[in-house]
Each structure stands twice: as structure tokens, then as C-alpha cells.
PDB file of N, CA, C and O in Angstrom:
ATOM      1  N   MET A   1       0.856  -1.184   0.010  1.00 48.00           N
ATOM      2  CA  MET A   1       0.002  -0.005  -0.005  1.00 48.00           C
ATOM      3  C   MET A   1       0.886   1.246  -0.025  1.00 48.00           C
ATOM      4  O   MET A   1       1.790   1.328   0.827  1.00 48.00           O
ATOM      5  N   PRO A   2       0.651   2.174  -0.926  1.00 55.00           N
ATOM      6  CA  PRO A   2       1.511   3.346  -0.989  1.00 55.00           C
ATOM      7  C   PRO A   2       1.342   4.252   0.232  1.00 55.00           C
ATOM      8  O   PRO A   2       0.297   4.338   0.852  1.00 55.00           O
ATOM      9  N   LEU A   3       2.464   4.902   0.567  1.00 61.00           N
ATOM     10  CA  LEU A   3       2.420   5.873   1.683  1.00 61.00           C
ATOM     11  C   LEU A   3       1.582   7.072   1.366  1.00 61.00           C
ATOM     12  O   LEU A   3       0.941   7.657   2.226  1.00 61.00           O
ATOM     13  N   HIS A   4       1.598   7.470   0.117  1.00 68.00           N
ATOM     14  CA  HIS A   4       0.926   8.665  -0.336  1.00 68.00           C
ATOM     15  C   HIS A   4       0.096   8.361  -1.566  1.00 68.00           C
ATOM     16  O   HIS A   4       0.438   7.459  -2.340  1.00 68.00           O
ATOM     17  N   ASN A   5      -0.963   9.037  -1.738  1.00 81.00           N
ATOM     18  CA  ASN A   5      -1.805   8.877  -2.910  1.00 81.00           C
ATOM     19  C   ASN A   5      -1.771  10.172  -3.720  1.00 81.00           C
ATOM     20  O   ASN A   5      -2.717  10.980  -3.681  1.00 81.00           O
ATOM     21  N   PHE A   6      -0.686  10.358  -4.450  1.00 87.00           N
ATOM     22  CA  PHE A   6      -0.529  11.591  -5.234  1.00 87.00           C
ATOM     23  C   PHE A   6      -1.099  11.333  -6.641  1.00 87.00           C
ATOM     24  O   PHE A   6      -1.069  10.233  -7.190  1.00 87.00           O
ATOM     25  N   LYS A   7      -1.583  12.386  -7.258  1.00 90.00           N
ATOM     26  CA  LYS A   7      -2.056  12.321  -8.621  1.00 90.00           C
ATOM     27  C   LYS A   7      -0.863  12.391  -9.558  1.00 90.00           C
ATOM     28  O   LYS A   7       0.192  12.919  -9.193  1.00 90.00           O
ATOM     29  N   LYS A   8      -1.065  11.878 -10.771  1.00 89.00           N
ATOM     30  CA  LYS A   8      -0.020  11.899 -11.757  1.00 89.00           C
ATOM     31  C   LYS A   8       0.477  13.335 -11.982  1.00 89.00           C
ATOM     32  O   LYS A   8      -0.323  14.247 -12.183  1.00 89.00           O
ATOM     33  N   GLY A   9       1.763  13.511 -11.939  1.00 90.00           N
ATOM     34  CA  GLY A   9       2.366  14.817 -12.200  1.00 90.00           C
ATOM     35  C   GLY A   9       2.539  15.711 -10.938  1.00 90.00           C
ATOM     36  O   GLY A   9       3.228  16.708 -11.035  1.00 90.00           O
ATOM     37  N   GLU A  10       1.928  15.330  -9.834  1.00 93.00           N
ATOM     38  CA  GLU A  10       2.013  16.197  -8.648  1.00 93.00           C
ATOM     39  C   GLU A  10       3.428  16.304  -8.118  1.00 93.00           C
ATOM     40  O   GLU A  10       3.890  17.376  -7.760  1.00 93.00           O
ATOM     41  N   LEU A  11       4.129  15.155  -8.016  1.00 93.00           N
ATOM     42  CA  LEU A  11       5.508  15.219  -7.486  1.00 93.00           C
ATOM     43  C   LEU A  11       6.394  16.028  -8.404  1.00 93.00           C
ATOM     44  O   LEU A  11       7.251  16.786  -7.929  1.00 93.00           O
ATOM     45  N   GLY A  12       6.207  15.842  -9.695  1.00 94.00           N
ATOM     46  CA  GLY A  12       7.003  16.619 -10.653  1.00 94.00           C
ATOM     47  C   GLY A  12       6.729  18.119 -10.515  1.00 94.00           C
ATOM     48  O   GLY A  12       7.674  18.911 -10.625  1.00 94.00           O
ATOM     49  N   HIS A  13       5.478  18.449 -10.309  1.00 95.00           N
ATOM     50  CA  HIS A  13       5.121  19.868 -10.137  1.00 95.00           C
ATOM     51  C   HIS A  13       5.839  20.423  -8.916  1.00 95.00           C
ATOM     52  O   HIS A  13       6.443  21.519  -9.002  1.00 95.00           O
ATOM     53  N   TRP A  14       5.746  19.740  -7.791  1.00 97.00           N
ATOM     54  CA  TRP A  14       6.349  20.267  -6.577  1.00 97.00           C
ATOM     55  C   TRP A  14       7.884  20.219  -6.614  1.00 97.00           C
ATOM     56  O   TRP A  14       8.541  21.067  -6.047  1.00 97.00           O
ATOM     57  N   LEU A  15       8.450  19.276  -7.367  1.00 97.00           N
ATOM     58  CA  LEU A  15       9.901  19.263  -7.554  1.00 97.00           C
ATOM     59  C   LEU A  15      10.301  20.532  -8.333  1.00 97.00           C
ATOM     60  O   LEU A  15      11.304  21.178  -7.987  1.00 97.00           O
ATOM     61  N   GLN A  16       9.557  20.891  -9.320  1.00 96.00           N
ATOM     62  CA  GLN A  16       9.829  22.138 -10.086  1.00 96.00           C
ATOM     63  C   GLN A  16       9.675  23.365  -9.166  1.00 96.00           C
ATOM     64  O   GLN A  16      10.460  24.316  -9.273  1.00 96.00           O
ATOM     65  N   VAL A  17       8.702  23.328  -8.256  1.00 96.00           N
ATOM     66  CA  VAL A  17       8.544  24.472  -7.344  1.00 96.00           C
ATOM     67  C   VAL A  17       9.770  24.566  -6.433  1.00 96.00           C
ATOM     68  O   VAL A  17      10.255  25.709  -6.182  1.00 96.00           O
ATOM     69  N   VAL A  18      10.288  23.472  -5.969  1.00 97.00           N
ATOM     70  CA  VAL A  18      11.504  23.513  -5.151  1.00 97.00           C
ATOM     71  C   VAL A  18      12.631  24.135  -5.980  1.00 97.00           C
ATOM     72  O   VAL A  18      13.371  25.001  -5.468  1.00 97.00           O
ATOM     73  N   ALA A  19      12.791  23.711  -7.206  1.00 96.00           N
ATOM     74  CA  ALA A  19      13.862  24.289  -8.065  1.00 96.00           C
ATOM     75  C   ALA A  19      13.637  25.787  -8.263  1.00 96.00           C
ATOM     76  O   ALA A  19      14.590  26.531  -8.156  1.00 96.00           O
ATOM     77  N   ASP A  20      12.395  26.185  -8.482  1.00 95.00           N
ATOM     78  CA  ASP A  20      12.119  27.599  -8.672  1.00 95.00           C
ATOM     79  C   ASP A  20      12.348  28.411  -7.431  1.00 95.00           C
ATOM     80  O   ASP A  20      12.901  29.490  -7.453  1.00 95.00           O
ATOM     81  N   ASN A  21      11.958  27.834  -6.287  1.00 94.00           N
ATOM     82  CA  ASN A  21      12.180  28.474  -4.989  1.00 94.00           C
ATOM     83  C   ASN A  21      13.649  28.730  -4.732  1.00 94.00           C
ATOM     84  O   ASN A  21      14.065  29.799  -4.308  1.00 94.00           O
ATOM     85  N   PHE A  22      14.463  27.688  -4.994  1.00 90.00           N
ATOM     86  CA  PHE A  22      15.887  27.794  -4.708  1.00 90.00           C
ATOM     87  C   PHE A  22      16.573  28.728  -5.712  1.00 90.00           C
ATOM     88  O   PHE A  22      17.462  29.456  -5.331  1.00 90.00           O
ATOM     89  N   GLY A  23      16.078  28.742  -6.960  1.00 87.00           N
ATOM     90  CA  GLY A  23      16.658  29.628  -7.969  1.00 87.00           C
ATOM     91  C   GLY A  23      16.361  31.102  -7.703  1.00 87.00           C
ATOM     92  O   GLY A  23      17.087  31.956  -8.171  1.00 87.00           O
ATOM     93  N   GLY A  24      15.280  31.367  -7.004  1.00 84.00           N
ATOM     94  CA  GLY A  24      14.942  32.754  -6.679  1.00 84.00           C
ATOM     95  C   GLY A  24      14.436  33.561  -7.820  1.00 84.00           C
ATOM     96  O   GLY A  24      14.273  34.775  -7.719  1.00 84.00           O
ATOM     97  N   GLU A  25      14.144  32.949  -8.973  1.00 82.00           N
ATOM     98  CA  GLU A  25      13.674  33.677 -10.137  1.00 82.00           C
ATOM     99  C   GLU A  25      12.205  33.964 -10.078  1.00 82.00           C
ATOM    100  O   GLU A  25      11.690  34.842 -10.778  1.00 82.00           O
ATOM    101  N   LYS A  26      11.479  33.226  -9.242  1.00 88.00           N
ATOM    102  CA  LYS A  26      10.017  33.404  -9.117  1.00 88.00           C
ATOM    103  C   LYS A  26       9.727  33.631  -7.639  1.00 88.00           C
ATOM    104  O   LYS A  26      10.553  33.439  -6.772  1.00 88.00           O
ATOM    105  N   ASP A  27       8.507  34.090  -7.356  1.00 92.00           N
ATOM    106  CA  ASP A  27       8.108  34.273  -5.988  1.00 92.00           C
ATOM    107  C   ASP A  27       8.127  32.916  -5.248  1.00 92.00           C
ATOM    108  O   ASP A  27       7.825  31.907  -5.829  1.00 92.00           O
ATOM    109  N   TYR A  28       8.534  32.998  -3.978  1.00 93.00           N
ATOM    110  CA  TYR A  28       8.617  31.786  -3.167  1.00 93.00           C
ATOM    111  C   TYR A  28       7.204  31.193  -2.961  1.00 93.00           C
ATOM    112  O   TYR A  28       6.243  31.897  -2.676  1.00 93.00           O
ATOM    113  N   VAL A  29       7.115  29.882  -3.171  1.00 94.00           N
ATOM    114  CA  VAL A  29       5.864  29.187  -2.951  1.00 94.00           C
ATOM    115  C   VAL A  29       6.089  28.105  -1.868  1.00 94.00           C
ATOM    116  O   VAL A  29       6.979  27.295  -1.988  1.00 94.00           O
ATOM    117  N   PRO A  30       5.285  28.128  -0.785  1.00 96.00           N
ATOM    118  CA  PRO A  30       5.422  27.110   0.249  1.00 96.00           C
ATOM    119  C   PRO A  30       5.029  25.747  -0.311  1.00 96.00           C
ATOM    120  O   PRO A  30       4.077  25.640  -1.099  1.00 96.00           O
ATOM    121  N   ILE A  31       5.792  24.719   0.095  1.00 96.00           N
ATOM    122  CA  ILE A  31       5.556  23.365  -0.379  1.00 96.00           C
ATOM    123  C   ILE A  31       4.884  22.542   0.725  1.00 96.00           C
ATOM    124  O   ILE A  31       5.363  22.524   1.872  1.00 96.00           O
ATOM    125  N   PRO A  32       3.755  21.911   0.434  1.00 96.00           N
ATOM    126  CA  PRO A  32       3.061  21.105   1.455  1.00 96.00           C
ATOM    127  C   PRO A  32       3.984  20.045   2.040  1.00 96.00           C
ATOM    128  O   PRO A  32       4.768  19.394   1.286  1.00 96.00           O
ATOM    129  N   PRO A  33       3.940  19.841   3.332  1.00 96.00           N
ATOM    130  CA  PRO A  33       4.860  18.876   4.005  1.00 96.00           C
ATOM    131  C   PRO A  33       4.824  17.450   3.434  1.00 96.00           C
ATOM    132  O   PRO A  33       5.876  16.811   3.376  1.00 96.00           O
ATOM    133  N   GLU A  34       3.655  16.965   2.979  1.00 96.00           N
ATOM    134  CA  GLU A  34       3.619  15.596   2.453  1.00 96.00           C
ATOM    135  C   GLU A  34       4.428  15.494   1.173  1.00 96.00           C
ATOM    136  O   GLU A  34       5.000  14.407   0.902  1.00 96.00           O
ATOM    137  N   PHE A  35       4.549  16.576   0.406  1.00 96.00           N
ATOM    138  CA  PHE A  35       5.354  16.529  -0.822  1.00 96.00           C
ATOM    139  C   PHE A  35       6.829  16.650  -0.473  1.00 96.00           C
ATOM    140  O   PHE A  35       7.678  16.032  -1.119  1.00 96.00           O
ATOM    141  N   VAL A  36       7.140  17.473   0.492  1.00 96.00           N
ATOM    142  CA  VAL A  36       8.540  17.549   0.964  1.00 96.00           C
ATOM    143  C   VAL A  36       8.997  16.200   1.427  1.00 96.00           C
ATOM    144  O   VAL A  36      10.083  15.730   0.984  1.00 96.00           O
ATOM    145  N   GLU A  37       8.205  15.558   2.230  1.00 96.00           N
ATOM    146  CA  GLU A  37       8.552  14.245   2.775  1.00 96.00           C
ATOM    147  C   GLU A  37       8.780  13.225   1.622  1.00 96.00           C
ATOM    148  O   GLU A  37       9.759  12.484   1.620  1.00 96.00           O
ATOM    149  N   ALA A  38       7.861  13.208   0.667  1.00 96.00           N
ATOM    150  CA  ALA A  38       7.985  12.257  -0.425  1.00 96.00           C
ATOM    151  C   ALA A  38       9.197  12.540  -1.275  1.00 96.00           C
ATOM    152  O   ALA A  38       9.951  11.642  -1.670  1.00 96.00           O
ATOM    153  N   LEU A  39       9.490  13.818  -1.591  1.00 97.00           N
ATOM    154  CA  LEU A  39      10.624  14.172  -2.428  1.00 97.00           C
ATOM    155  C   LEU A  39      11.928  13.882  -1.713  1.00 97.00           C
ATOM    156  O   LEU A  39      12.929  13.483  -2.341  1.00 97.00           O
ATOM    157  N   VAL A  40      11.986  14.064  -0.393  1.00 97.00           N
ATOM    158  CA  VAL A  40      13.168  13.747   0.403  1.00 97.00           C
ATOM    159  C   VAL A  40      13.353  12.229   0.375  1.00 97.00           C
ATOM    160  O   VAL A  40      14.478  11.716   0.204  1.00 97.00           O
ATOM    161  N   THR A  41      12.293  11.477   0.600  1.00 96.00           N
ATOM    162  CA  THR A  41      12.353  10.010   0.607  1.00 96.00           C
ATOM    163  C   THR A  41      12.858   9.476  -0.735  1.00 96.00           C
ATOM    164  O   THR A  41      13.651   8.542  -0.741  1.00 96.00           O
ATOM    165  N   LEU A  42      12.412  10.096  -1.820  1.00 95.00           N
ATOM    166  CA  LEU A  42      12.862   9.697  -3.144  1.00 95.00           C
ATOM    167  C   LEU A  42      14.267  10.197  -3.491  1.00 95.00           C
ATOM    168  O   LEU A  42      14.764   9.922  -4.535  1.00 95.00           O
ATOM    169  N   ARG A  43      14.828  10.994  -2.599  1.00 97.00           N
ATOM    170  CA  ARG A  43      16.132  11.607  -2.745  1.00 97.00           C
ATOM    171  C   ARG A  43      16.235  12.547  -3.969  1.00 97.00           C
ATOM    172  O   ARG A  43      17.274  12.701  -4.599  1.00 97.00           O
ATOM    173  N   CYS A  44      15.086  13.196  -4.245  1.00 97.00           N
ATOM    174  CA  CYS A  44      15.042  14.201  -5.292  1.00 97.00           C
ATOM    175  C   CYS A  44      15.360  15.568  -4.774  1.00 97.00           C
ATOM    176  O   CYS A  44      15.741  16.455  -5.550  1.00 97.00           O
ATOM    177  N   VAL A  45      15.176  15.782  -3.472  1.00 98.00           N
ATOM    178  CA  VAL A  45      15.518  17.023  -2.818  1.00 98.00           C
ATOM    179  C   VAL A  45      16.221  16.701  -1.505  1.00 98.00           C
ATOM    180  O   VAL A  45      16.089  15.596  -0.942  1.00 98.00           O
ATOM    181  N   ALA A  46      16.997  17.661  -1.025  1.00 98.00           N
ATOM    182  CA  ALA A  46      17.679  17.544   0.284  1.00 98.00           C
ATOM    183  C   ALA A  46      17.750  18.958   0.882  1.00 98.00           C
ATOM    184  O   ALA A  46      17.583  19.946   0.163  1.00 98.00           O
ATOM    185  N   ARG A  47      17.944  18.990   2.153  1.00 96.00           N
ATOM    186  CA  ARG A  47      18.118  20.271   2.816  1.00 96.00           C
ATOM    187  C   ARG A  47      19.609  20.596   2.897  1.00 96.00           C
ATOM    188  O   ARG A  47      20.421  19.729   3.242  1.00 96.00           O
ATOM    189  N   ASN A  48      19.950  21.844   2.572  1.00 95.00           N
ATOM    190  CA  ASN A  48      21.346  22.258   2.687  1.00 95.00           C
ATOM    191  C   ASN A  48      21.655  22.609   4.122  1.00 95.00           C
ATOM    192  O   ASN A  48      20.810  22.499   4.976  1.00 95.00           O
ATOM    193  N   ASP A  49      22.873  23.112   4.379  1.00 95.00           N
ATOM    194  CA  ASP A  49      23.250  23.441   5.766  1.00 95.00           C
ATOM    195  C   ASP A  49      22.362  24.517   6.408  1.00 95.00           C
ATOM    196  O   ASP A  49      22.210  24.510   7.626  1.00 95.00           O
ATOM    197  N   ALA A  50      21.756  25.358   5.612  1.00 94.00           N
ATOM    198  CA  ALA A  50      20.885  26.399   6.092  1.00 94.00           C
ATOM    199  C   ALA A  50      19.454  25.915   6.244  1.00 94.00           C
ATOM    200  O   ALA A  50      18.535  26.636   6.654  1.00 94.00           O
ATOM    201  N   GLY A  51      19.180  24.635   5.901  1.00 93.00           N
ATOM    202  CA  GLY A  51      17.850  24.066   6.011  1.00 93.00           C
ATOM    203  C   GLY A  51      16.960  24.332   4.774  1.00 93.00           C
ATOM    204  O   GLY A  51      15.779  24.062   4.823  1.00 93.00           O
ATOM    205  N   VAL A  52      17.550  24.889   3.747  1.00 93.00           N
ATOM    206  CA  VAL A  52      16.789  25.213   2.540  1.00 93.00           C
ATOM    207  C   VAL A  52      16.705  23.994   1.651  1.00 93.00           C
ATOM    208  O   VAL A  52      17.733  23.284   1.426  1.00 93.00           O
ATOM    209  N   LEU A  53      15.534  23.721   1.084  1.00 96.00           N
ATOM    210  CA  LEU A  53      15.403  22.570   0.151  1.00 96.00           C
ATOM    211  C   LEU A  53      16.127  22.866  -1.133  1.00 96.00           C
ATOM    212  O   LEU A  53      15.952  23.940  -1.727  1.00 96.00           O
ATOM    213  N   THR A  54      16.939  21.900  -1.589  1.00 96.00           N
ATOM    214  CA  THR A  54      17.657  22.022  -2.860  1.00 96.00           C
ATOM    215  C   THR A  54      17.358  20.743  -3.682  1.00 96.00           C
ATOM    216  O   THR A  54      17.091  19.663  -3.115  1.00 96.00           O
ATOM    217  N   VAL A  55      17.442  20.872  -4.971  1.00 97.00           N
ATOM    218  CA  VAL A  55      17.225  19.735  -5.856  1.00 97.00           C
ATOM    219  C   VAL A  55      18.551  18.965  -5.967  1.00 97.00           C
ATOM    220  O   VAL A  55      19.588  19.525  -6.215  1.00 97.00           O
ATOM    221  N   THR A  56      18.478  17.659  -5.834  1.00 98.00           N
ATOM    222  CA  THR A  56      19.668  16.796  -5.905  1.00 98.00           C
ATOM    223  C   THR A  56      19.931  16.454  -7.376  1.00 98.00           C
ATOM    224  O   THR A  56      19.123  16.817  -8.265  1.00 98.00           O
ATOM    225  N   GLU A  57      21.008  15.737  -7.612  1.00 98.00           N
ATOM    226  CA  GLU A  57      21.296  15.271  -8.986  1.00 98.00           C
ATOM    227  C   GLU A  57      20.156  14.402  -9.509  1.00 98.00           C
ATOM    228  O   GLU A  57      19.757  14.517 -10.672  1.00 98.00           O
ATOM    229  N   LYS A  58      19.653  13.525  -8.655  1.00 97.00           N
ATOM    230  CA  LYS A  58      18.539  12.659  -9.052  1.00 97.00           C
ATOM    231  C   LYS A  58      17.300  13.533  -9.421  1.00 97.00           C
ATOM    232  O   LYS A  58      16.600  13.246 -10.369  1.00 97.00           O
ATOM    233  N   GLY A  59      17.079  14.575  -8.635  1.00 97.00           N
ATOM    234  CA  GLY A  59      15.948  15.482  -8.895  1.00 97.00           C
ATOM    235  C   GLY A  59      16.140  16.223 -10.185  1.00 97.00           C
ATOM    236  O   GLY A  59      15.171  16.418 -10.986  1.00 97.00           O
ATOM    237  N   ARG A  60      17.374  16.675 -10.470  1.00 96.00           N
ATOM    238  CA  ARG A  60      17.646  17.336 -11.744  1.00 96.00           C
ATOM    239  C   ARG A  60      17.416  16.419 -12.932  1.00 96.00           C
ATOM    240  O   ARG A  60      16.863  16.846 -13.966  1.00 96.00           O
ATOM    241  N   LEU A  61      17.753  15.187 -12.769  1.00 96.00           N
ATOM    242  CA  LEU A  61      17.547  14.178 -13.855  1.00 96.00           C
ATOM    243  C   LEU A  61      16.056  14.016 -14.037  1.00 96.00           C
ATOM    244  O   LEU A  61      15.546  13.967 -15.154  1.00 96.00           O
ATOM    245  N   ALA A  62      15.270  13.925 -12.935  1.00 95.00           N
ATOM    246  CA  ALA A  62      13.809  13.766 -13.024  1.00 95.00           C
ATOM    247  C   ALA A  62      13.200  14.954 -13.721  1.00 95.00           C
ATOM    248  O   ALA A  62      12.320  14.781 -14.575  1.00 95.00           O
ATOM    249  N   LEU A  63      13.641  16.190 -13.419  1.00 95.00           N
ATOM    250  CA  LEU A  63      13.093  17.381 -14.076  1.00 95.00           C
ATOM    251  C   LEU A  63      13.458  17.347 -15.549  1.00 95.00           C
ATOM    252  O   LEU A  63      12.614  17.682 -16.419  1.00 95.00           O
ATOM    253  N   HIS A  64      14.660  16.944 -15.913  1.00 94.00           N
ATOM    254  CA  HIS A  64      15.106  16.868 -17.309  1.00 94.00           C
ATOM    255  C   HIS A  64      14.237  15.867 -18.063  1.00 94.00           C
ATOM    256  O   HIS A  64      13.772  16.142 -19.174  1.00 94.00           O
ATOM    257  N   MET A  65      13.997  14.729 -17.433  1.00 91.00           N
ATOM    258  CA  MET A  65      13.178  13.685 -18.082  1.00 91.00           C
ATOM    259  C   MET A  65      11.751  14.177 -18.281  1.00 91.00           C
ATOM    260  O   MET A  65      11.118  13.919 -19.302  1.00 91.00           O
ATOM    261  N   GLU A  66      11.226  14.895 -17.303  1.00 86.00           N
ATOM    262  CA  GLU A  66       9.875  15.428 -17.378  1.00 86.00           C
ATOM    263  C   GLU A  66       9.754  16.425 -18.513  1.00 86.00           C
ATOM    264  O   GLU A  66       8.795  16.396 -19.286  1.00 86.00           O
ATOM    265  N   ARG A  67      10.779  17.285 -18.670  1.00 85.00           N
ATOM    266  CA  ARG A  67      10.733  18.310 -19.758  1.00 85.00           C
ATOM    267  C   ARG A  67      10.892  17.639 -21.092  1.00 85.00           C
ATOM    268  O   ARG A  67      10.344  18.121 -22.099  1.00 85.00           O
ATOM    269  N   SER A  68      11.632  16.535 -21.149  1.00 83.00           N
ATOM    270  CA  SER A  68      11.848  15.822 -22.396  1.00 83.00           C
ATOM    271  C   SER A  68      10.693  14.915 -22.771  1.00 83.00           C
ATOM    272  O   SER A  68      10.735  14.272 -23.847  1.00 83.00           O
ATOM    273  N   GLY A  69       9.701  14.789 -21.896  1.00 73.00           N
ATOM    274  CA  GLY A  69       8.585  13.909 -22.149  1.00 73.00           C
ATOM    275  C   GLY A  69       8.899  12.431 -21.920  1.00 73.00           C
ATOM    276  O   GLY A  69       8.187  11.565 -22.362  1.00 73.00           O
ATOM    277  N   LEU A  70      10.003  12.192 -21.186  1.00 69.00           N
ATOM    278  CA  LEU A  70      10.378  10.818 -20.940  1.00 69.00           C
ATOM    279  C   LEU A  70       9.859  10.312 -19.590  1.00 69.00           C
ATOM    280  O   LEU A  70       9.932   9.140 -19.306  1.00 69.00           O
ATOM    281  N   GLY A  71       9.338  11.203 -18.775  1.00 59.00           N
ATOM    282  CA  GLY A  71       8.933  10.864 -17.402  1.00 59.00           C
ATOM    283  C   GLY A  71       7.502  10.440 -17.294  1.00 59.00           C
ATOM    284  O   GLY A  71       6.684  10.430 -18.113  1.00 59.00           O
TER     285      GLY A  71
END
């Protein structure tokens, strides 16, 4: 039984929000805790020394695949 019942594309959406938040190019958007937990568990995001969510290499690959239509 899955821990979370996310709709198709939701994790990808929130992963992009993390990337946008960290990049500072768009207004900061708070991320719901259940998505933070899932993205950390999947190792797509991690907290840096300041506690800010950052996209990991695995997360960057997921974003690239999503943009390429491979995800």
C-alpha cells in the first residue's frame, strides 16, 4: 500500500517548485509537507546546511526527463 496517494504529475510539479524557490527567479511558494517528505524520501531534494530545500542530482535528472517527455 503506498504511503501517499498523489495524482499523476504532482510530485514533478512540486519538484519544479523546489527548483524555482531555490533559484529565486520566481516568488517563493510554500511546499506542502507531504510533498517535501515524499521528495526527500525519493532523494530528489535535500536540505542544505541552512535548511533550505535544494534539488539533488537525481531530482535534476527527473526534471530533465519530465521536460523531455520521458517521465
